[in-house]
Amino acid sequence: MTEPEFSATGVRIERWPRSLTAAGEVRIEGGRLALLTSYGREIDSAPVGAVRAGRPWFAASRDAAVATLNGARYRLTMGQRDRRPGTGATLAGRFLEAVRRTGGARD
């Protein structure tokens, strides 16, 4: 089994106007970005080349990212379970870098 290019757990995944999961997983593996619930059920997935990702303009927090998959826009708040300062911001930065590196577009 191959190692994923990016994986983060404990991610709050929201699709306005509601939260889909408070402890989900974001995974980039095999050229696909997948958003999963805390139980491992797929919320949405798409080839990374078809994904747009960036920082949200409407939030000052550095621990969030916005990703558009299949026309649906999701807000991803990283590091929800880890209380150490800066963990969410580091994960969000790594996520955006992984999307860019594997061929996705950056907003």
mmCIF file of N, CA and C in Angstrom:
data_model
loop_
_atom_site.group_PDB
_atom_site.id
_atom_site.type_symbol
_atom_site.label_atom_id
_atom_site.label_comp_id
_atom_site.label_asym_id
_atom_site.label_seq_id
_atom_site.Cartn_x
_atom_site.Cartn_y
_atom_site.Cartn_z
ATOM 1 N N MET A 1 0.846 -1.176 0.000
ATOM 2 C CA MET A 1 0.000 0.000 0.000
ATOM 3 C C MET A 1 0.893 1.242 0.000
ATOM 4 N N THR A 2 0.558 2.212 -0.829
ATOM 5 C CA THR A 2 1.387 3.409 -0.938
ATOM 6 C C THR A 2 1.066 4.399 0.174
ATOM 7 N N GLU A 3 2.031 5.205 0.469
ATOM 8 C CA GLU A 3 1.890 6.255 1.473
ATOM 9 C C GLU A 3 1.135 7.433 0.844
ATOM 10 N N PRO A 4 0.121 7.987 1.524
ATOM 11 C CA PRO A 4 -0.594 9.137 0.950
ATOM 12 C C PRO A 4 0.308 10.370 0.884
ATOM 13 N N GLU A 5 0.069 11.216 -0.131
ATOM 14 C CA GLU A 5 0.831 12.457 -0.255
ATOM 15 C C GLU A 5 0.499 13.419 0.883
ATOM 16 N N PHE A 6 -0.756 13.351 1.372
ATOM 17 C CA PHE A 6 -1.181 14.180 2.497
ATOM 18 C C PHE A 6 -2.312 13.468 3.210
ATOM 19 N N SER A 7 -2.290 13.529 4.531
ATOM 20 C CA SER A 7 -3.371 12.974 5.327
ATOM 21 C C SER A 7 -3.465 13.770 6.625
ATOM 22 N N ALA A 8 -4.671 14.200 6.955
ATOM 23 C CA ALA A 8 -4.911 14.901 8.215
ATOM 24 C C ALA A 8 -6.223 14.413 8.796
ATOM 25 N N THR A 9 -6.208 14.116 10.079
ATOM 26 C CA THR A 9 -7.425 13.698 10.775
ATOM 27 C C THR A 9 -7.839 14.794 11.743
ATOM 28 N N GLY A 10 -9.033 14.670 12.273
ATOM 29 C CA GLY A 10 -9.538 15.684 13.202
ATOM 30 C C GLY A 10 -9.860 16.989 12.501
ATOM 31 N N VAL A 11 -10.301 16.904 11.249
ATOM 32 C CA VAL A 11 -10.583 18.086 10.440
ATOM 33 C C VAL A 11 -12.078 18.375 10.457
ATOM 34 N N ARG A 12 -12.434 19.613 10.773
ATOM 35 C CA ARG A 12 -13.837 20.026 10.658
ATOM 36 C C ARG A 12 -14.090 20.316 9.185
ATOM 37 N N ILE A 13 -15.086 19.624 8.599
ATOM 38 C CA ILE A 13 -15.434 19.800 7.198
ATOM 39 C C ILE A 13 -16.826 20.412 7.136
ATOM 40 N N GLU A 14 -16.904 21.590 6.524
ATOM 41 C CA GLU A 14 -18.174 22.307 6.444
ATOM 42 C C GLU A 14 -18.517 22.588 4.988
ATOM 43 N N ARG A 15 -19.776 22.486 4.691
ATOM 44 C CA ARG A 15 -20.306 22.913 3.401
ATOM 45 C C ARG A 15 -21.453 23.840 3.748
ATOM 46 N N TRP A 16 -21.231 25.099 3.494
ATOM 47 C CA TRP A 16 -22.155 26.115 3.964
ATOM 48 C C TRP A 16 -23.580 25.723 3.650
ATOM 49 N N PRO A 17 -24.474 25.799 4.583
ATOM 50 C CA PRO A 17 -24.425 26.446 5.884
ATOM 51 C C PRO A 17 -24.251 25.490 7.053
ATOM 52 N N ARG A 18 -23.791 24.268 6.825
ATOM 53 C CA ARG A 18 -23.714 23.335 7.954
ATOM 54 C C ARG A 18 -22.403 22.572 7.993
ATOM 55 N N SER A 19 -22.107 22.058 9.179
ATOM 56 C CA SER A 19 -20.924 21.238 9.373
ATOM 57 C C SER A 19 -21.271 19.795 8.993
ATOM 58 N N LEU A 20 -20.420 19.176 8.199
ATOM 59 C CA LEU A 20 -20.651 17.788 7.810
ATOM 60 C C LEU A 20 -20.010 16.816 8.791
ATOM 61 N N THR A 21 -18.857 17.187 9.344
ATOM 62 C CA THR A 21 -18.202 16.384 10.369
ATOM 63 C C THR A 21 -17.231 17.268 11.140
ATOM 64 N N ALA A 22 -17.107 16.990 12.423
ATOM 65 C CA ALA A 22 -16.199 17.774 13.263
ATOM 66 C C ALA A 22 -14.844 17.093 13.420
ATOM 67 N N ALA A 23 -14.745 15.844 13.003
ATOM 68 C CA ALA A 23 -13.488 15.101 13.175
ATOM 69 C C ALA A 23 -13.216 14.248 11.946
ATOM 70 N N GLY A 24 -13.312 14.848 10.781
ATOM 71 C CA GLY A 24 -13.131 14.112 9.537
ATOM 72 C C GLY A 24 -11.676 13.946 9.146
ATOM 73 N N GLU A 25 -11.488 13.460 7.932
ATOM 74 C CA GLU A 25 -10.144 13.233 7.407
ATOM 75 C C GLU A 25 -10.057 13.790 5.994
ATOM 76 N N VAL A 26 -8.931 14.420 5.706
ATOM 77 C CA VAL A 26 -8.607 14.889 4.364
ATOM 78 C C VAL A 26 -7.417 14.067 3.903
ATOM 79 N N ARG A 27 -7.545 13.457 2.715
ATOM 80 C CA ARG A 27 -6.488 12.560 2.239
ATOM 81 C C ARG A 27 -6.244 12.799 0.758
ATOM 82 N N ILE A 28 -4.974 12.935 0.398
ATOM 83 C CA ILE A 28 -4.565 12.975 -1.009
ATOM 84 C C ILE A 28 -3.733 11.723 -1.243
ATOM 85 N N GLU A 29 -4.258 10.868 -2.102
ATOM 86 C CA GLU A 29 -3.591 9.594 -2.358
ATOM 87 C C GLU A 29 -3.906 9.135 -3.779
ATOM 88 N N GLY A 30 -2.887 8.732 -4.497
ATOM 89 C CA GLY A 30 -3.079 8.226 -5.846
ATOM 90 C C GLY A 30 -3.663 9.253 -6.802
ATOM 91 N N GLY A 31 -3.362 10.524 -6.584
ATOM 92 C CA GLY A 31 -3.858 11.560 -7.477
ATOM 93 C C GLY A 31 -5.282 11.994 -7.213
ATOM 94 N N ARG A 32 -5.873 11.565 -6.088
ATOM 95 C CA ARG A 32 -7.249 11.946 -5.730
ATOM 96 C C ARG A 32 -7.276 12.591 -4.354
ATOM 97 N N LEU A 33 -8.124 13.586 -4.212
ATOM 98 C CA LEU A 33 -8.387 14.218 -2.919
ATOM 99 C C LEU A 33 -9.706 13.662 -2.418
ATOM 100 N N ALA A 34 -9.711 13.145 -1.205
ATOM 101 C CA ALA A 34 -10.925 12.587 -0.611
ATOM 102 C C ALA A 34 -11.203 13.264 0.719
ATOM 103 N N LEU A 35 -12.460 13.593 0.943
ATOM 104 C CA LEU A 35 -12.935 14.107 2.226
ATOM 105 C C LEU A 35 -13.753 12.996 2.862
ATOM 106 N N LEU A 36 -13.371 12.607 4.080
ATOM 107 C CA LEU A 36 -14.000 11.476 4.748
ATOM 108 C C LEU A 36 -14.586 11.893 6.089
ATOM 109 N N THR A 37 -15.662 11.215 6.506
ATOM 110 C CA THR A 37 -16.218 11.457 7.833
ATOM 111 C C THR A 37 -15.323 10.787 8.874
ATOM 112 N N SER A 38 -15.665 10.985 10.137
ATOM 113 C CA SER A 38 -14.899 10.358 11.214
ATOM 114 C C SER A 38 -15.045 8.835 11.199
ATOM 115 N N TYR A 39 -16.071 8.333 10.505
ATOM 116 C CA TYR A 39 -16.277 6.889 10.386
ATOM 117 C C TYR A 39 -15.655 6.322 9.117
ATOM 118 N N GLY A 40 -15.003 7.168 8.308
ATOM 119 C CA GLY A 40 -14.354 6.710 7.091
ATOM 120 C C GLY A 40 -15.233 6.718 5.860
ATOM 121 N N ARG A 41 -16.480 7.190 5.987
ATOM 122 C CA ARG A 41 -17.387 7.276 4.836
ATOM 123 C C ARG A 41 -17.005 8.481 3.990
ATOM 124 N N GLU A 42 -17.014 8.306 2.692
ATOM 125 C CA GLU A 42 -16.613 9.376 1.786
ATOM 126 C C GLU A 42 -17.689 10.450 1.683
ATOM 127 N N ILE A 43 -17.288 11.696 1.904
ATOM 128 C CA ILE A 43 -18.175 12.842 1.710
ATOM 129 C C ILE A 43 -18.119 13.262 0.252
ATOM 130 N N ASP A 44 -16.909 13.397 -0.277
ATOM 131 C CA ASP A 44 -16.695 13.794 -1.664
ATOM 132 C C ASP A 44 -15.261 13.456 -2.034
ATOM 133 N N SER A 45 -15.009 13.251 -3.322
ATOM 134 C CA SER A 45 -13.647 13.046 -3.798
ATOM 135 C C SER A 45 -13.573 13.478 -5.253
ATOM 136 N N ALA A 46 -12.359 13.809 -5.672
ATOM 137 C CA ALA A 46 -12.136 14.245 -7.049
ATOM 138 C C ALA A 46 -10.663 14.107 -7.368
ATOM 139 N N PRO A 47 -10.324 14.008 -8.666
ATOM 140 C CA PRO A 47 -8.916 14.040 -9.038
ATOM 141 C C PRO A 47 -8.308 15.380 -8.612
ATOM 142 N N VAL A 48 -7.099 15.357 -8.102
ATOM 143 C CA VAL A 48 -6.477 16.579 -7.590
ATOM 144 C C VAL A 48 -6.378 17.649 -8.679
ATOM 145 N N GLY A 49 -6.194 17.240 -9.928
ATOM 146 C CA GLY A 49 -6.111 18.193 -11.023
ATOM 147 C C GLY A 49 -7.377 19.001 -11.224
ATOM 148 N N ALA A 50 -8.518 18.500 -10.725
ATOM 149 C CA ALA A 50 -9.800 19.197 -10.864
ATOM 150 C C ALA A 50 -10.176 19.976 -9.608
ATOM 151 N N VAL A 51 -9.288 19.997 -8.619
ATOM 152 C CA VAL A 51 -9.569 20.638 -7.330
ATOM 153 C C VAL A 51 -8.974 22.040 -7.300
ATOM 154 N N ARG A 52 -9.720 22.975 -6.733
ATOM 155 C CA ARG A 52 -9.207 24.322 -6.458
ATOM 156 C C ARG A 52 -9.147 24.464 -4.946
ATOM 157 N N ALA A 53 -8.047 24.979 -4.440
ATOM 158 C CA ALA A 53 -7.880 25.128 -2.996
ATOM 159 C C ALA A 53 -7.164 26.431 -2.688
ATOM 160 N N GLY A 54 -7.451 26.988 -1.533
ATOM 161 C CA GLY A 54 -6.799 28.214 -1.101
ATOM 162 C C GLY A 54 -7.193 28.563 0.316
ATOM 163 N N ARG A 55 -6.742 29.714 0.758
ATOM 164 C CA ARG A 55 -7.113 30.217 2.084
ATOM 165 C C ARG A 55 -8.435 30.955 1.958
ATOM 166 N N PRO A 56 -9.303 30.849 2.971
ATOM 167 C CA PRO A 56 -10.560 31.599 2.900
ATOM 168 C C PRO A 56 -10.313 33.091 3.103
ATOM 169 N N TRP A 57 -10.919 33.916 2.296
ATOM 170 C CA TRP A 57 -10.746 35.362 2.418
ATOM 171 C C TRP A 57 -11.563 35.918 3.574
ATOM 172 N N PHE A 58 -12.570 35.165 4.019
ATOM 173 C CA PHE A 58 -13.510 35.652 5.016
ATOM 174 C C PHE A 58 -13.125 35.300 6.450
ATOM 175 N N ALA A 59 -12.011 34.617 6.646
ATOM 176 C CA ALA A 59 -11.617 34.213 8.003
ATOM 177 C C ALA A 59 -10.163 34.583 8.247
ATOM 178 N N ALA A 60 -9.915 35.111 9.413
ATOM 179 C CA ALA A 60 -8.553 35.507 9.773
ATOM 180 C C ALA A 60 -7.719 34.327 10.277
ATOM 181 N N SER A 61 -8.368 33.198 10.556
ATOM 182 C CA SER A 61 -7.625 32.068 11.114
ATOM 183 C C SER A 61 -6.765 31.413 10.041
ATOM 184 N N ARG A 62 -5.543 31.075 10.403
ATOM 185 C CA ARG A 62 -4.594 30.463 9.482
ATOM 186 C C ARG A 62 -4.769 28.941 9.432
ATOM 187 N N ASP A 63 -5.654 28.385 10.275
ATOM 188 C CA ASP A 63 -5.819 26.936 10.313
ATOM 189 C C ASP A 63 -6.901 26.427 9.370
ATOM 190 N N ALA A 64 -7.422 27.302 8.496
ATOM 191 C CA ALA A 64 -8.505 26.917 7.596
ATOM 192 C C ALA A 64 -8.062 26.986 6.143
ATOM 193 N N ALA A 65 -8.708 26.147 5.343
ATOM 194 C CA ALA A 65 -8.512 26.155 3.894
ATOM 195 C C ALA A 65 -9.882 25.954 3.262
ATOM 196 N N VAL A 66 -10.019 26.385 2.019
ATOM 197 C CA VAL A 66 -11.248 26.186 1.265
ATOM 198 C C VAL A 66 -10.893 25.359 0.041
ATOM 199 N N ALA A 67 -11.671 24.310 -0.220
ATOM 200 C CA ALA A 67 -11.430 23.450 -1.375
ATOM 201 C C ALA A 67 -12.728 23.289 -2.156
ATOM 202 N N THR A 68 -12.621 23.366 -3.470
ATOM 203 C CA THR A 68 -13.775 23.161 -4.341
ATOM 204 C C THR A 68 -13.577 21.845 -5.078
ATOM 205 N N LEU A 69 -14.497 20.906 -4.822
ATOM 206 C CA LEU A 69 -14.483 19.588 -5.448
ATOM 207 C C LEU A 69 -15.813 19.389 -6.147
ATOM 208 N N ASN A 70 -15.789 19.031 -7.407
ATOM 209 C CA ASN A 70 -17.020 18.731 -8.157
ATOM 210 C C ASN A 70 -18.051 19.850 -8.048
ATOM 211 N N GLY A 71 -17.597 21.093 -8.011
ATOM 212 C CA GLY A 71 -18.491 22.241 -7.940
ATOM 213 C C GLY A 71 -18.974 22.591 -6.545
ATOM 214 N N ALA A 72 -18.643 21.789 -5.547
ATOM 215 C CA ALA A 72 -19.053 22.051 -4.162
ATOM 216 C C ALA A 72 -17.874 22.647 -3.400
ATOM 217 N N ARG A 73 -18.145 23.691 -2.630
ATOM 218 C CA ARG A 73 -17.096 24.380 -1.883
ATOM 219 C C ARG A 73 -17.140 23.935 -0.421
ATOM 220 N N TYR A 74 -15.990 23.495 0.089
ATOM 221 C CA TYR A 74 -15.885 23.005 1.455
ATOM 222 C C TYR A 74 -14.887 23.855 2.224
ATOM 223 N N ARG A 75 -15.212 24.138 3.473
ATOM 224 C CA ARG A 75 -14.259 24.790 4.368
ATOM 225 C C ARG A 75 -13.671 23.699 5.255
ATOM 226 N N LEU A 76 -12.344 23.648 5.303
ATOM 227 C CA LEU A 76 -11.615 22.626 6.062
ATOM 228 C C LEU A 76 -10.847 23.317 7.176
ATOM 229 N N THR A 77 -11.198 23.039 8.414
ATOM 230 C CA THR A 77 -10.500 23.622 9.556
ATOM 231 C C THR A 77 -9.630 22.537 10.174
ATOM 232 N N MET A 78 -8.327 22.724 10.066
ATOM 233 C CA MET A 78 -7.356 21.704 10.475
ATOM 234 C C MET A 78 -7.003 21.825 11.964
ATOM 235 N N GLY A 79 -6.515 20.737 12.517
ATOM 236 C CA GLY A 79 -5.985 20.739 13.877
ATOM 237 C C GLY A 79 -7.019 20.919 14.962
ATOM 238 N N GLN A 80 -8.251 20.464 14.732
ATOM 239 C CA GLN A 80 -9.311 20.622 15.711
ATOM 240 C C GLN A 80 -9.059 19.815 16.988
ATOM 241 N N ARG A 81 -8.411 18.685 16.870
ATOM 242 C CA ARG A 81 -8.168 17.816 18.031
ATOM 243 C C ARG A 81 -6.855 18.132 18.750
ATOM 244 N N ASP A 82 -5.952 18.793 18.068
ATOM 245 C CA ASP A 82 -4.632 19.087 18.634
ATOM 246 C C ASP A 82 -4.623 20.509 19.175
ATOM 247 N N ARG A 83 -4.409 20.662 20.452
ATOM 248 C CA ARG A 83 -4.490 21.978 21.094
ATOM 249 C C ARG A 83 -3.175 22.761 21.071
ATOM 250 N N ARG A 84 -2.116 22.181 20.507
ATOM 251 C CA ARG A 84 -0.852 22.915 20.432
ATOM 252 C C ARG A 84 -0.981 24.076 19.464
ATOM 253 N N PRO A 85 -0.479 25.254 19.826
ATOM 254 C CA PRO A 85 -0.594 26.406 18.932
ATOM 255 C C PRO A 85 0.149 26.180 17.621
ATOM 256 N N GLY A 86 -0.462 26.608 16.539
ATOM 257 C CA GLY A 86 0.176 26.535 15.236
ATOM 258 C C GLY A 86 0.013 25.229 14.490
ATOM 259 N N THR A 87 -0.523 24.198 15.129
ATOM 260 C CA THR A 87 -0.668 22.901 14.474
ATOM 261 C C THR A 87 -1.628 22.991 13.298
ATOM 262 N N GLY A 88 -2.768 23.634 13.483
ATOM 263 C CA GLY A 88 -3.754 23.775 12.410
ATOM 264 C C GLY A 88 -3.208 24.569 11.243
ATOM 265 N N ALA A 89 -2.483 25.640 11.535
ATOM 266 C CA ALA A 89 -1.903 26.463 10.467
ATOM 267 C C ALA A 89 -0.859 25.676 9.681
ATOM 268 N N THR A 90 -0.067 24.876 10.362
ATOM 269 C CA THR A 90 0.935 24.051 9.700
ATOM 270 C C THR A 90 0.269 23.023 8.782
ATOM 271 N N LEU A 91 -0.774 22.354 9.287
ATOM 272 C CA LEU A 91 -1.487 21.367 8.478
ATOM 273 C C LEU A 91 -2.153 22.014 7.269
ATOM 274 N N ALA A 92 -2.769 23.176 7.456
ATOM 275 C CA ALA A 92 -3.418 23.862 6.339
ATOM 276 C C ALA A 92 -2.390 24.231 5.271
ATOM 277 N N GLY A 93 -1.236 24.702 5.674
ATOM 278 C CA GLY A 93 -0.173 25.026 4.729
ATOM 279 C C GLY A 93 0.328 23.796 3.987
ATOM 280 N N ARG A 94 0.485 22.691 4.708
ATOM 281 C CA ARG A 94 0.915 21.438 4.072
ATOM 282 C C ARG A 94 -0.130 20.932 3.090
ATOM 283 N N PHE A 95 -1.409 21.091 3.434
ATOM 284 C CA PHE A 95 -2.493 20.686 2.534
ATOM 285 C C PHE A 95 -2.438 21.481 1.236
ATOM 286 N N LEU A 96 -2.338 22.792 1.342
ATOM 287 C CA LEU A 96 -2.296 23.639 0.145
ATOM 288 C C LEU A 96 -1.074 23.336 -0.713
ATOM 289 N N GLU A 97 0.050 23.079 -0.073
ATOM 290 C CA GLU A 97 1.268 22.728 -0.805
ATOM 291 C C GLU A 97 1.107 21.379 -1.506
ATOM 292 N N ALA A 98 0.477 20.414 -0.838
ATOM 293 C CA ALA A 98 0.267 19.099 -1.443
ATOM 294 C C ALA A 98 -0.665 19.187 -2.651
ATOM 295 N N VAL A 99 -1.710 20.016 -2.557
ATOM 296 C CA VAL A 99 -2.615 20.207 -3.688
ATOM 297 C C VAL A 99 -1.852 20.811 -4.861
ATOM 298 N N ARG A 100 -1.061 21.828 -4.592
ATOM 299 C CA ARG A 100 -0.295 22.487 -5.655
ATOM 300 C C ARG A 100 0.710 21.513 -6.278
ATOM 301 N N ARG A 101 1.398 20.762 -5.438
ATOM 302 C CA ARG A 101 2.447 19.845 -5.890
ATOM 303 C C ARG A 101 1.885 18.711 -6.737
ATOM 304 N N THR A 102 0.664 18.262 -6.450
ATOM 305 C CA THR A 102 0.081 17.128 -7.177
ATOM 306 C C THR A 102 -0.816 17.565 -8.331
ATOM 307 N N GLY A 103 -0.796 18.846 -8.660
ATOM 308 C CA GLY A 103 -1.464 19.293 -9.890
ATOM 309 C C GLY A 103 -2.754 20.046 -9.733
ATOM 310 N N GLY A 104 -3.168 20.340 -8.517
ATOM 311 C CA GLY A 104 -4.398 21.089 -8.320
ATOM 312 C C GLY A 104 -4.172 22.582 -8.476
ATOM 313 N N ALA A 105 -5.245 23.330 -8.591
ATOM 314 C CA ALA A 105 -5.158 24.786 -8.735
ATOM 315 C C ALA A 105 -5.249 25.438 -7.367
ATOM 316 N N ARG A 106 -4.561 26.542 -7.234
ATOM 317 C CA ARG A 106 -4.574 27.267 -5.971
ATOM 318 C C ARG A 106 -5.247 28.606 -6.165
ATOM 319 N N ASP A 107 -6.220 28.904 -5.317
ATOM 320 C CA ASP A 107 -6.929 30.200 -5.372
ATOM 321 C C ASP A 107 -6.100 31.285 -4.762
#
